GROMACS .gro file of C-alpha atoms in nm:
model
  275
    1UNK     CA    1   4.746   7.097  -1.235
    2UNK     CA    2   4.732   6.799  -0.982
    3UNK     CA    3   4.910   6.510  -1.162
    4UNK     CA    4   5.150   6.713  -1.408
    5UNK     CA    5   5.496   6.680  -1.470
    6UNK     CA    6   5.723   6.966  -1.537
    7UNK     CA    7   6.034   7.021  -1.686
    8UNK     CA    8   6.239   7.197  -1.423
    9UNK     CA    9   6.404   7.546  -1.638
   10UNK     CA   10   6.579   7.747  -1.395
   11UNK     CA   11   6.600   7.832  -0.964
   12UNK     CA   12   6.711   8.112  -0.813
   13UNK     CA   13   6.771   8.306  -0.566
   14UNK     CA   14   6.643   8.672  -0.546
   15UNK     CA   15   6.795   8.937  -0.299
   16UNK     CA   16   6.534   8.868  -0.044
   17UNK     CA   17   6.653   8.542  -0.038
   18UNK     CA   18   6.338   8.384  -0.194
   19UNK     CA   19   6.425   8.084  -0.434
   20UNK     CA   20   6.259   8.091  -0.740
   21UNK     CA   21   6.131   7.805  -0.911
   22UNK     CA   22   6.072   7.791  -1.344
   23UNK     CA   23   5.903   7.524  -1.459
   24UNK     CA   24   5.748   7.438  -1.825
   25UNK     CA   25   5.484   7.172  -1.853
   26UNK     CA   26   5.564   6.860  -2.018
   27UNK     CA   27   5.323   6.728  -2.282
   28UNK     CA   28   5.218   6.382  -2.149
   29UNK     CA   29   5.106   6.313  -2.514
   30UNK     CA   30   5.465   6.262  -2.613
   31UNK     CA   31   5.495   5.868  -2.679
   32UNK     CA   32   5.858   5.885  -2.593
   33UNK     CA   33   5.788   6.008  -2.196
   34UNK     CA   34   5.491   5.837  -2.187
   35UNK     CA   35   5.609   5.545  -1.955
   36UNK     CA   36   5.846   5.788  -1.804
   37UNK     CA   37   5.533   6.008  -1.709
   38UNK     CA   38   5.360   5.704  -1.580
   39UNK     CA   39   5.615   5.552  -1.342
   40UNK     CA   40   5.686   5.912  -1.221
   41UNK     CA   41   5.324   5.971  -1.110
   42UNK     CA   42   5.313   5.599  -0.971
   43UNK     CA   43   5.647   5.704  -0.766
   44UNK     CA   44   5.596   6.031  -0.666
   45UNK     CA   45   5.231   6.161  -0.810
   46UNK     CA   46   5.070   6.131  -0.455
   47UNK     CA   47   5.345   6.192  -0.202
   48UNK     CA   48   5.344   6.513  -0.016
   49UNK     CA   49   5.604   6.781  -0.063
   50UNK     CA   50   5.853   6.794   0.237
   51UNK     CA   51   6.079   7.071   0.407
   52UNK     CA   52   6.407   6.821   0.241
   53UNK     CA   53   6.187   6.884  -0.137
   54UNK     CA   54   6.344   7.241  -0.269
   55UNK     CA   55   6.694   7.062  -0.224
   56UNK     CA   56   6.641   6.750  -0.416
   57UNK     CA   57   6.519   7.005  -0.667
   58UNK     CA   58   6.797   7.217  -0.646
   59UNK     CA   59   7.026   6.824  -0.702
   60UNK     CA   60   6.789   6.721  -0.993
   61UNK     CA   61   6.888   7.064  -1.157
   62UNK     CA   62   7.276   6.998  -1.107
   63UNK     CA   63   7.293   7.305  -0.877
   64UNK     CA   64   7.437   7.136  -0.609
   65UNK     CA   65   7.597   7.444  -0.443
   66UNK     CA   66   7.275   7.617  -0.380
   67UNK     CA   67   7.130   7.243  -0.290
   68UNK     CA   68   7.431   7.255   0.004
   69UNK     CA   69   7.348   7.556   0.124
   70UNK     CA   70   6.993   7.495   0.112
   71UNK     CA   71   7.102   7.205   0.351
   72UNK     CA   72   7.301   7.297   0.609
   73UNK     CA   73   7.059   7.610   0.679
   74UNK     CA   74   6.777   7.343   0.738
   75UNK     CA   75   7.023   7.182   0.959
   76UNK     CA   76   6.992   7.497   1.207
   77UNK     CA   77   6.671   7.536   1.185
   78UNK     CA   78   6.538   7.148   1.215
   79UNK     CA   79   6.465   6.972   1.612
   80UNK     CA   80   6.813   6.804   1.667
   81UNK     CA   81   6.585   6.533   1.838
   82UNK     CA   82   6.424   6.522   1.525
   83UNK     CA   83   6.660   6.249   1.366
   84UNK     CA   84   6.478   6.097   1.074
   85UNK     CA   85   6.493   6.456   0.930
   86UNK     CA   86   6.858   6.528   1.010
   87UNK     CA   87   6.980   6.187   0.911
   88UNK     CA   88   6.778   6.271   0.542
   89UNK     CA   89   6.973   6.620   0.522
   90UNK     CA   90   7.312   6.393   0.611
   91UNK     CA   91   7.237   6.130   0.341
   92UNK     CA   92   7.164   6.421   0.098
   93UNK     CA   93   7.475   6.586   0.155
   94UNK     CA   94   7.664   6.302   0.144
   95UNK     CA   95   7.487   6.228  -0.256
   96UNK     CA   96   7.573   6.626  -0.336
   97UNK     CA   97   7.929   6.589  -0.192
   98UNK     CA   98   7.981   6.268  -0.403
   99UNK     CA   99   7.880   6.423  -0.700
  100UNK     CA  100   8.105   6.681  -0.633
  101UNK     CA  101   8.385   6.449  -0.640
  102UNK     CA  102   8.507   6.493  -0.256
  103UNK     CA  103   8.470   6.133  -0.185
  104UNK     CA  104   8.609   6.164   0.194
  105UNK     CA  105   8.333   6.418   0.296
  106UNK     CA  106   8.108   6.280   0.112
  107UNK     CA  107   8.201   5.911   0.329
  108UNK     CA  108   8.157   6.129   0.649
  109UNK     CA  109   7.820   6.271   0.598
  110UNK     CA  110   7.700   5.923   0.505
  111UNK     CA  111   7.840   5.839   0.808
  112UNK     CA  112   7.662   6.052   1.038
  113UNK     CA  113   7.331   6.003   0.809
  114UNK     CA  114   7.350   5.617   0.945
  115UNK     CA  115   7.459   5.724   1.275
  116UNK     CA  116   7.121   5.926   1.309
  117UNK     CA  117   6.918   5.651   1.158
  118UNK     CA  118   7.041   5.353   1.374
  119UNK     CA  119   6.900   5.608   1.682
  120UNK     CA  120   6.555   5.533   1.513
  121UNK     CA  121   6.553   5.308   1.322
  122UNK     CA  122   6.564   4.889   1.418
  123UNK     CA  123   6.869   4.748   1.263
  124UNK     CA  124   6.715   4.566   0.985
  125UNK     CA  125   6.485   4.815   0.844
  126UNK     CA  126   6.553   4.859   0.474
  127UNK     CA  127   6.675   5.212   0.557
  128UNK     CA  128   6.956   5.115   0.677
  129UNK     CA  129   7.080   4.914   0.415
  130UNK     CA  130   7.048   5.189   0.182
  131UNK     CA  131   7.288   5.355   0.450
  132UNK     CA  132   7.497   5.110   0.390
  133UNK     CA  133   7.472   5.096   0.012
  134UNK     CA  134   7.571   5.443   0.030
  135UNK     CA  135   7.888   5.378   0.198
  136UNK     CA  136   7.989   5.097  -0.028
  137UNK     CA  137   7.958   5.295  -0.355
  138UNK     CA  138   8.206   5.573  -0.149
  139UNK     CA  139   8.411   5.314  -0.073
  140UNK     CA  140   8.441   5.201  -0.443
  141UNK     CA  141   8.487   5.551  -0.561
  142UNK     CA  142   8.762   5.544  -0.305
  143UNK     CA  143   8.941   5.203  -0.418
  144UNK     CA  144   8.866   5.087  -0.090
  145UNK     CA  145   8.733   4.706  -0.228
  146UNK     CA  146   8.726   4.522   0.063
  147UNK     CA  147   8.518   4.762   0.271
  148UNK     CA  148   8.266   4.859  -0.013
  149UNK     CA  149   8.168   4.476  -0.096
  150UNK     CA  150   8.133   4.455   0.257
  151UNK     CA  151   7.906   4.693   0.282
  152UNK     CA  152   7.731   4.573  -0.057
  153UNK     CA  153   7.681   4.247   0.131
  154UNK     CA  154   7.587   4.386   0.493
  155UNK     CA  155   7.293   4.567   0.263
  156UNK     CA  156   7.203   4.272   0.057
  157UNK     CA  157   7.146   4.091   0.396
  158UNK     CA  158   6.971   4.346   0.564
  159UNK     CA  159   6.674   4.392   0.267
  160UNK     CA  160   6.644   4.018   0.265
  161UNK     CA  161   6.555   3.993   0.628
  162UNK     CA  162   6.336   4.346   0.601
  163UNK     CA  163   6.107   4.289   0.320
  164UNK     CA  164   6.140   3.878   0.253
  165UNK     CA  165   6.304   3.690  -0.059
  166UNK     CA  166   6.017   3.708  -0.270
  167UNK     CA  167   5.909   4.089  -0.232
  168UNK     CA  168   5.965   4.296  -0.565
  169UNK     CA  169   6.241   4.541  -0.413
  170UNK     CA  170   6.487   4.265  -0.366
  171UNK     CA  171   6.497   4.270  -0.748
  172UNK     CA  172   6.571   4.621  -0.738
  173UNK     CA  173   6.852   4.573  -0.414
  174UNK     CA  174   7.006   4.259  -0.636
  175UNK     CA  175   6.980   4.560  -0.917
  176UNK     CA  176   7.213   4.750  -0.691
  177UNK     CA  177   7.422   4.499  -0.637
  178UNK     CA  178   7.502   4.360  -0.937
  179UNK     CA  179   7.540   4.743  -1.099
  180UNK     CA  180   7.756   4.784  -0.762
  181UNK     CA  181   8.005   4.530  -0.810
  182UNK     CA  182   8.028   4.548  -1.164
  183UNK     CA  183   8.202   4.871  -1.119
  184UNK     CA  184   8.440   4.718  -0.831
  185UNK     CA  185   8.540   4.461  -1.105
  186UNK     CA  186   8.571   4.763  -1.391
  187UNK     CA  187   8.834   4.931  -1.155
  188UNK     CA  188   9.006   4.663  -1.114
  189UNK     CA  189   9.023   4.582  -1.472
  190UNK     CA  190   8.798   4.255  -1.458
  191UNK     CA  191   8.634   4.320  -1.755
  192UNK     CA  192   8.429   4.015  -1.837
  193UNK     CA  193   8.331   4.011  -1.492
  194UNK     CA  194   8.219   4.355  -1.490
  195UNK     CA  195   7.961   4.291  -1.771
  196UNK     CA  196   7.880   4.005  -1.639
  197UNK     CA  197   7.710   4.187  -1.381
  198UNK     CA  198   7.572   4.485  -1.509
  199UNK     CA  199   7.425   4.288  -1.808
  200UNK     CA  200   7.243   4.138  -1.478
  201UNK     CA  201   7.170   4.452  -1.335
  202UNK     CA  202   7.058   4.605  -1.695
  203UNK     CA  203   6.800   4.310  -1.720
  204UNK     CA  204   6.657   4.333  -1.386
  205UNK     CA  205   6.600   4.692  -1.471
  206UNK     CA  206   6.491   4.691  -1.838
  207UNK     CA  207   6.149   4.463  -1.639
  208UNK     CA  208   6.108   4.698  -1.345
  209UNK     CA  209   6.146   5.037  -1.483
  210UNK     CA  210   6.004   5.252  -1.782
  211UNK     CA  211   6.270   5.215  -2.101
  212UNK     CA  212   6.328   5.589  -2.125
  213UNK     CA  213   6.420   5.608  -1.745
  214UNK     CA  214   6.767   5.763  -1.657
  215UNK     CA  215   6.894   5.440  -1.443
  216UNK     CA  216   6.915   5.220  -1.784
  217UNK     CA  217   7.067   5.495  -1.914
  218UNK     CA  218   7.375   5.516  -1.644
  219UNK     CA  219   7.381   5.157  -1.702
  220UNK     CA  220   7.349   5.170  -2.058
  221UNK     CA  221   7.645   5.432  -2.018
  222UNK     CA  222   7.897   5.200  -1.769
  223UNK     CA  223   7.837   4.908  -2.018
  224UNK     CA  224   7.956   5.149  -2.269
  225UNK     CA  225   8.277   5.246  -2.099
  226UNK     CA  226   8.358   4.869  -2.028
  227UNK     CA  227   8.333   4.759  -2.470
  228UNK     CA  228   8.578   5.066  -2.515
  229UNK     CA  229   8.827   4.941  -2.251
  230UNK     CA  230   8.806   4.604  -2.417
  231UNK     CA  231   8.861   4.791  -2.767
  232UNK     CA  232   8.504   4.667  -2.879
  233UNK     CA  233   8.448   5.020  -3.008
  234UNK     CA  234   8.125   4.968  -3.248
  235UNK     CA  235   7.970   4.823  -2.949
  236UNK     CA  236   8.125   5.137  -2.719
  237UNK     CA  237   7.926   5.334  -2.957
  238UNK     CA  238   7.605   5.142  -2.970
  239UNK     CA  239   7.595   5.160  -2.551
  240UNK     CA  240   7.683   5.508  -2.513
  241UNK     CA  241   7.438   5.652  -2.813
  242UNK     CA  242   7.117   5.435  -2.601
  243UNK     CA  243   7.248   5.641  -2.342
  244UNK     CA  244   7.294   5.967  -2.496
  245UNK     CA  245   6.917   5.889  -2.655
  246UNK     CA  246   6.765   5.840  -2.294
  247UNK     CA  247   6.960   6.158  -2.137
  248UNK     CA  248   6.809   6.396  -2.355
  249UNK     CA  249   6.471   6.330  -2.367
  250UNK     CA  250   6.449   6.334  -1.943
  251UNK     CA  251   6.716   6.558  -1.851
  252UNK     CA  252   6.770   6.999  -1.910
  253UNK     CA  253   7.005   7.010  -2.177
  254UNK     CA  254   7.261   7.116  -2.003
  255UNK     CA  255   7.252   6.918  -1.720
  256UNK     CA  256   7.594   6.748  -1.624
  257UNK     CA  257   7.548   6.396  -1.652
  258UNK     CA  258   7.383   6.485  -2.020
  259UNK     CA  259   7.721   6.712  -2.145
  260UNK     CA  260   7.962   6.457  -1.953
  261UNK     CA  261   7.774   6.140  -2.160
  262UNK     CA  262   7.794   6.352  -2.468
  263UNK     CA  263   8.139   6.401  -2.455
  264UNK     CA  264   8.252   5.999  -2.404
  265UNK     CA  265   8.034   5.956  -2.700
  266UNK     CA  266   8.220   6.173  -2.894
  267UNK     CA  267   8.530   6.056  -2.798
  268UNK     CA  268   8.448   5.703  -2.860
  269UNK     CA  269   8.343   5.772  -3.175
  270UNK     CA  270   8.703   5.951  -3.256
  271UNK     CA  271   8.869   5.608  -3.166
  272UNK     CA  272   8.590   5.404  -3.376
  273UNK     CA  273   8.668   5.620  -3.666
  274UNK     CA  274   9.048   5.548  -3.642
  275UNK     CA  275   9.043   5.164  -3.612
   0.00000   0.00000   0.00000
């Protein structure tokens, strides 16, 4: 049906090496999705499906080993003059090797993704600040500071001069910013400073974006995380369970980020119950 949204169940791969797709239909009527639905179909309701699609499936679905090698096999088969399409499979790897936790590889792929797009691409299109912004959050994950507010800033600049001061995706790049170095402060212990910034960045995105959608969650979640290192545990709680709320109405229950939420929740809780 042209329009729906499903609820992604299960993919596989059968012996023929045909992946197979299970979806359920969502029921639009459900108040809770509703502005999910909405924003989803504004997004992504009339874009066409592309030969990079199956893997950002296979990501969504938290199967990011099949998503790999779903990758690397287009990588053989795709024009290696065709560099907006190789750079894409780059910058995807780089997001499934970052979720993975191998932070180096995951820097290197993100490498060659911006590599591939400066052949293309003019040096201030907005794609290659996301490049960029991809590179910084490595480099955070990494404890390298200096170089991932560099490259924070190096983004920042490049979106300005792209798309102007007043057009409505600088709010969502000074999003990514402000969510960005609120986490450099968190691991370096700057608390105040930390939620300083992602109370920014949770504003921005509680006016651009649905309130069930999965990026106020993740904030929802890191503000969380900073009232329990401050010892603020009812507050802890408060953060994480908004979280927790948002997770399971737009993720598979066992997807990762869902269980992994969860689980600080409960722990959380634990320490509110002993103070």
């Amino acid at each position: 049906m042209l329009g729906s949204i499903f609820r992604l169940v299960s993919i596989d791969q059968n012996d023929r090496g045909i992946w197979i797709v299970r979806l359920t239909l969502c029921n639009n009527s459900d108040p809770d999705l509703q502005a999910v639905f909405d924003y989803m179909k504004d997004q992504y309701g009339n874009g066409e499906t592309t030969i990079l699609s199956l893997g950002l499936v296979l990501a969504q679905m938290g199967k990011n080993d099949e998503a790999e090698k779903y990758y690397r096999s287009l990588l053989k088969e795709i024009n290696p003059t065709d560099y907006e399409d190789i750079s894409a499979c780059y910058h995807n790897l780089g997001n499934l090797f970052d979720d993975k936790g191998d932070y180096q590889l995951s820097l290197d792929w993100h490498h060659k993704a911006l590599e591939s797009m400066i052949k293309i691409f003019r040096s201030d299109d907005s794609i290659i600040a996301t490049s960029f912004n991809s590179i910084a959050a490595i480099h955070s994950k990494m404890n390298n500071y200096d170089e991932a507010l560099d490259c924070y800033l190096k983004a920042l600049k490049i979106w300005k001069q792209a798309l102007g001061e007043e057009h409505p995706t600088i709010g969502q790049c000074l999003n990514a910013l402000h969510n960005n170095i609120g986490a450099i402060h968190l691991s370096l212990d700057h608390l105040d400073h930390a939620l300083e910034h992602l109370n920014m960045s949770l504003n921005i995105k509680k006016k651009c974006l649905p309130s069930q959608h999965p990026d106020i969650a993740m904030t929802f979640t890191n503000i969380g995380l900073i009232y329990e290192s401050k010892t603020e545990w009812q507050q802890a709680v408060s953060y994480l369970e908004k979280a927790v709320n948002i997770y399971r109405h737009v993720l598979h229950p066992n997807h990762p980020i869902l269980i992994e939420v969860e689980q600080l929740l409960a722990r959380v809780s634990s320490k509110s119950k002993m103070t």
